[in-house]
Amino acid sequence: MASSFLTLLFHLLTISGSFVQISSLGFGINYGQIANNLPSPSRVALLIKSMNVTRIKLYDADPNVLLAFSNSNVEFVVGLGNEFLGTMTNPSKAQSWIQQHLQPYLSQTKITCITVGNEVFNTNDTQLIMNLLPAMQSVHGALVNLGLAQQVTVTTPHSFNILSNSYPPSSGSFRQDLLQYIQPLLAFHSQFNSPFLINAYPFFAYKDNPNEVSLSYVLFEPNPGSIDPNTNLHYDNMLYAQIDAVYAAIKMLGHTDIEVRISETGWPSKGDTGEIGATPQNAAAYNGNLLNRIEQKQGTPANPSVPIDIYVFALFNENLKPGPASERNYGLYYPDGTPVYNIGLQGFLPEMVIAPNASGSSVNFIACIITCFIYAWELLRL
């Protein structure tokens, strides 16, 4: 009963959205699940709908999530973790994975991209690095065989530290030790028109050097900015400079036809003692100002006609992520659906639906029905 109700409510919200005709927000969001206290995918589907977000990036191909978003207008990026790269170099196993984990959901859930691995060049694992491109080629080949290559692209996200130089942006260049891998990878992107993905976090630059890096510059706040001496282009924030540095590095290797997209960026609301700048105020400023610029469809100084394409990290705080405290505090929301800070997103996470038990106790179930339908009615009245 609980599952059926949430499905009904999801479709009611979909109908309400069509009545009010709110244009969807221009950013995507990373939906990570390294936690033991997150709401069910069916409840998350309602939260995403109420936020008016229409693009989600997963780190796997969780069938529960893909099913929860059936018949929605949400586009998905699904992921193959680094642990799959060796297996995916085998074309038959790549095709089997797609047939099992992708094809069953494509008729009802929009899946537009597969990421193969994540920050592979950051692992310093030579075998993993050598498997990356063959795995991507196998996955793409399988999509071709299944008639899905026009519908689903193949790419891989990189850490920003694959660049050896990023300043000034026009002098951006890739690390010398990675060129033998990046050059053929760029040829793949160019041939199949798939985007080059970068995980870019100005927070790290500020945290590591707060005396030299302007906080206003990394938070998109008013500041003098900087001038690229080679191009005379003015940069008023670090993220745009980072994006253009990647474009410059790609151009240096002979490609001008590959789009750079940001697969992750964000700011933690909490950190360890040494993680300077990890506060809710800074996180709200970074993400809030970034969303405003996305809404304006801004391009970077070197590519003003190409609106920035960004997936914000992340939807929820994830309490089981390893590493410093900041890693567990990038979420826009706490797992109970409460915003970590206010940046104007009107998200709504319905309460847990508890079906009536044998003794006839149905108070929680009825309360949830009333709460959710009141919310849906308010949407219809907008």
CSV table of N, CA, C and O in Angstrom, one decimal, residues 77 112-116 133 136-137 139-140 143 149-158 184-198 247 250 255-261 309:
chain,number,residue,atom,x,y,z
A,77,VAL,N,22.4,10.0,-15.5
A,77,VAL,CA,23.7,9.5,-15.8
A,77,VAL,C,23.9,8.3,-14.8
A,77,VAL,O,23.8,8.5,-13.6
A,112,THR,N,20.7,8.7,-20.2
A,112,THR,CA,21.3,9.4,-21.4
A,112,THR,C,22.9,9.2,-21.4
A,112,THR,O,23.5,9.6,-22.4
A,113,CYS,N,23.4,8.7,-20.3
A,113,CYS,CA,24.9,8.6,-20.3
A,113,CYS,C,25.4,7.5,-19.3
A,113,CYS,O,24.7,7.3,-18.3
A,114,ILE,N,26.5,6.9,-19.6
A,114,ILE,CA,27.1,5.9,-18.7
A,114,ILE,C,28.5,6.5,-18.5
A,114,ILE,O,29.3,6.8,-19.4
A,115,THR,N,28.9,6.6,-17.2
A,115,THR,CA,30.2,7.0,-16.8
A,115,THR,C,31.0,5.7,-16.5
A,115,THR,O,30.5,4.9,-15.7
A,116,VAL,N,32.1,5.5,-17.1
A,116,VAL,CA,32.9,4.3,-17.0
A,116,VAL,C,34.1,4.7,-16.0
A,116,VAL,O,35.0,5.4,-16.4
A,133,LEU,N,40.2,3.2,-21.3
A,133,LEU,CA,39.8,3.4,-22.7
A,133,LEU,C,39.2,2.1,-23.3
A,133,LEU,O,38.1,2.2,-23.9
A,136,MET,N,35.7,1.8,-22.0
A,136,MET,CA,34.8,2.7,-22.6
A,136,MET,C,34.5,2.3,-24.0
A,136,MET,O,33.3,2.4,-24.5
A,137,GLN,N,35.5,1.8,-24.8
A,137,GLN,CA,35.2,1.4,-26.1
A,137,GLN,C,34.3,0.2,-26.2
A,137,GLN,O,33.4,0.1,-27.0
A,139,VAL,N,32.0,-0.6,-23.9
A,139,VAL,CA,30.6,-0.2,-23.5
A,139,VAL,C,30.0,0.5,-24.7
A,139,VAL,O,28.8,0.3,-25.0
A,140,HIS,N,30.7,1.4,-25.4
A,140,HIS,CA,30.2,2.1,-26.5
A,140,HIS,C,29.8,1.1,-27.6
A,140,HIS,O,28.8,1.2,-28.3
A,143,LEU,N,26.6,-0.6,-26.9
A,143,LEU,CA,25.5,0.3,-27.2
A,143,LEU,C,25.2,0.3,-28.7
A,143,LEU,O,24.0,0.3,-29.1
A,149,ALA,N,23.3,3.6,-29.2
A,149,ALA,CA,24.4,4.6,-29.2
A,149,ALA,C,24.0,6.0,-29.4
A,149,ALA,O,24.7,7.0,-29.0
A,150,GLN,N,22.9,6.2,-30.1
A,150,GLN,CA,22.4,7.6,-30.3
A,150,GLN,C,21.6,8.1,-29.1
A,150,GLN,O,21.4,9.3,-29.0
A,151,GLN,N,21.3,7.2,-28.2
A,151,GLN,CA,20.5,7.6,-27.0
A,151,GLN,C,21.3,7.7,-25.8
A,151,GLN,O,21.0,8.5,-24.9
A,152,VAL,N,22.4,6.9,-25.7
A,152,VAL,CA,23.2,6.9,-24.5
A,152,VAL,C,24.7,7.1,-24.9
A,152,VAL,O,25.3,6.4,-25.7
A,153,THR,N,25.3,8.1,-24.2
A,153,THR,CA,26.7,8.4,-24.5
A,153,THR,C,27.6,7.7,-23.4
A,153,THR,O,27.1,7.3,-22.4
A,154,VAL,N,28.9,7.7,-23.7
A,154,VAL,CA,29.9,7.1,-22.8
A,154,VAL,C,31.0,8.1,-22.5
A,154,VAL,O,31.5,8.7,-23.4
A,155,THR,N,31.3,8.2,-21.2
A,155,THR,CA,32.4,9.1,-20.9
A,155,THR,C,33.0,8.7,-19.5
A,155,THR,O,32.6,7.6,-19.0
A,156,THR,N,33.8,9.5,-18.9
A,156,THR,CA,34.4,9.2,-17.6
A,156,THR,C,34.8,10.5,-16.9
A,156,THR,O,35.3,11.4,-17.6
A,157,PRO,N,34.5,10.6,-15.6
A,157,PRO,CA,34.9,11.8,-14.9
A,157,PRO,C,36.3,11.8,-14.4
A,157,PRO,O,36.8,10.8,-14.0
A,158,HIS,N,36.9,13.0,-14.5
A,158,HIS,CA,38.3,13.1,-14.1
A,158,HIS,C,38.5,14.1,-12.9
A,158,HIS,O,37.7,15.1,-12.8
A,184,PRO,N,44.6,9.5,-26.7
A,184,PRO,CA,43.6,8.6,-27.3
A,184,PRO,C,42.2,8.7,-26.7
A,184,PRO,O,41.2,8.5,-27.4
A,185,LEU,N,42.1,9.1,-25.5
A,185,LEU,CA,40.8,9.3,-24.8
A,185,LEU,C,40.1,10.5,-25.5
A,185,LEU,O,38.9,10.4,-25.8
A,186,LEU,N,40.8,11.5,-25.8
A,186,LEU,CA,40.2,12.7,-26.5
A,186,LEU,C,39.8,12.3,-27.9
A,186,LEU,O,38.7,12.8,-28.3
A,187,ALA,N,40.5,11.4,-28.5
A,187,ALA,CA,40.1,11.0,-29.9
A,187,ALA,C,38.7,10.2,-29.8
A,187,ALA,O,37.9,10.4,-30.6
A,188,PHE,N,38.5,9.5,-28.7
A,188,PHE,CA,37.3,8.8,-28.5
A,188,PHE,C,36.1,9.8,-28.3
A,188,PHE,O,35.1,9.7,-28.9
A,189,HIS,N,36.4,10.8,-27.4
A,189,HIS,CA,35.3,11.8,-27.2
A,189,HIS,C,35.0,12.6,-28.5
A,189,HIS,O,33.8,12.8,-28.8
A,190,SER,N,36.0,12.9,-29.3
A,190,SER,CA,35.8,13.6,-30.5
A,190,SER,C,35.0,12.7,-31.5
A,190,SER,O,34.1,13.2,-32.2
A,191,GLN,N,35.4,11.5,-31.6
A,191,GLN,CA,34.8,10.6,-32.6
A,191,GLN,C,33.3,10.4,-32.3
A,191,GLN,O,32.4,10.3,-33.2
A,192,PHE,N,33.0,10.2,-31.0
A,192,PHE,CA,31.6,9.8,-30.7
A,192,PHE,C,30.8,11.0,-30.0
A,192,PHE,O,29.7,10.8,-29.5
A,193,ASN,N,31.4,12.2,-30.0
A,193,ASN,CA,30.7,13.4,-29.6
A,193,ASN,C,30.2,13.2,-28.1
A,193,ASN,O,29.1,13.6,-27.8
A,194,SER,N,31.1,12.7,-27.3
A,194,SER,CA,30.7,12.6,-25.8
A,194,SER,C,31.5,13.7,-25.0
A,194,SER,O,32.6,14.1,-25.4
A,195,PRO,N,31.0,14.2,-23.9
A,195,PRO,CA,31.6,15.2,-23.2
A,195,PRO,C,32.8,14.8,-22.4
A,195,PRO,O,32.9,13.6,-22.0
A,196,PHE,N,33.7,15.7,-22.1
A,196,PHE,CA,34.8,15.5,-21.2
A,196,PHE,C,34.4,16.0,-19.8
A,196,PHE,O,34.1,17.2,-19.7
A,197,LEU,N,34.4,15.1,-18.9
A,197,LEU,CA,33.9,15.4,-17.5
A,197,LEU,C,35.0,15.7,-16.5
A,197,LEU,O,36.0,15.0,-16.5
A,198,ILE,N,34.8,16.8,-15.8
A,198,ILE,CA,35.8,17.2,-14.7
A,198,ILE,C,35.1,17.4,-13.4
A,198,ILE,O,34.0,18.0,-13.3
A,247,TYR,N,39.6,23.4,-21.2
A,247,TYR,CA,39.4,23.6,-22.6
A,247,TYR,C,40.8,23.9,-23.3
A,247,TYR,O,41.1,23.4,-24.4
A,250,ILE,N,42.8,20.7,-23.6
A,250,ILE,CA,42.3,19.9,-24.7
A,250,ILE,C,42.7,20.5,-26.0
A,250,ILE,O,43.1,19.7,-26.9
A,255,HIS,N,42.3,19.4,-30.1
A,255,HIS,CA,40.9,19.3,-30.2
A,255,HIS,C,40.1,20.5,-29.8
A,255,HIS,O,40.4,21.1,-28.8
A,256,THR,N,39.2,20.9,-30.7
A,256,THR,CA,38.4,22.1,-30.3
A,256,THR,C,36.9,21.7,-30.4
A,256,THR,O,36.0,22.6,-30.4
A,257,ASP,N,36.6,20.5,-30.6
A,257,ASP,CA,35.2,20.0,-30.8
A,257,ASP,C,34.7,19.2,-29.6
A,257,ASP,O,33.7,18.4,-29.8
A,258,ILE,N,35.3,19.3,-28.4
A,258,ILE,CA,34.9,18.5,-27.3
A,258,ILE,C,34.4,19.4,-26.2
A,258,ILE,O,35.0,20.4,-25.8
A,259,GLU,N,33.2,19.1,-25.7
A,259,GLU,CA,32.6,20.0,-24.7
A,259,GLU,C,33.0,19.5,-23.3
A,259,GLU,O,33.0,18.3,-23.0
A,260,VAL,N,33.4,20.5,-22.5
A,260,VAL,CA,33.7,20.2,-21.1
A,260,VAL,C,32.5,20.4,-20.2
A,260,VAL,O,31.9,21.5,-20.3
A,261,ARG,N,32.2,19.5,-19.4
A,261,ARG,CA,31.1,19.6,-18.4
A,261,ARG,C,31.7,19.3,-17.0
A,261,ARG,O,32.6,18.5,-16.8
A,309,ASP,N,27.6,23.6,-17.9
A,309,ASP,CA,26.8,22.4,-17.7
A,309,ASP,C,27.4,21.7,-16.4
A,309,ASP,O,28.5,21.2,-16.4
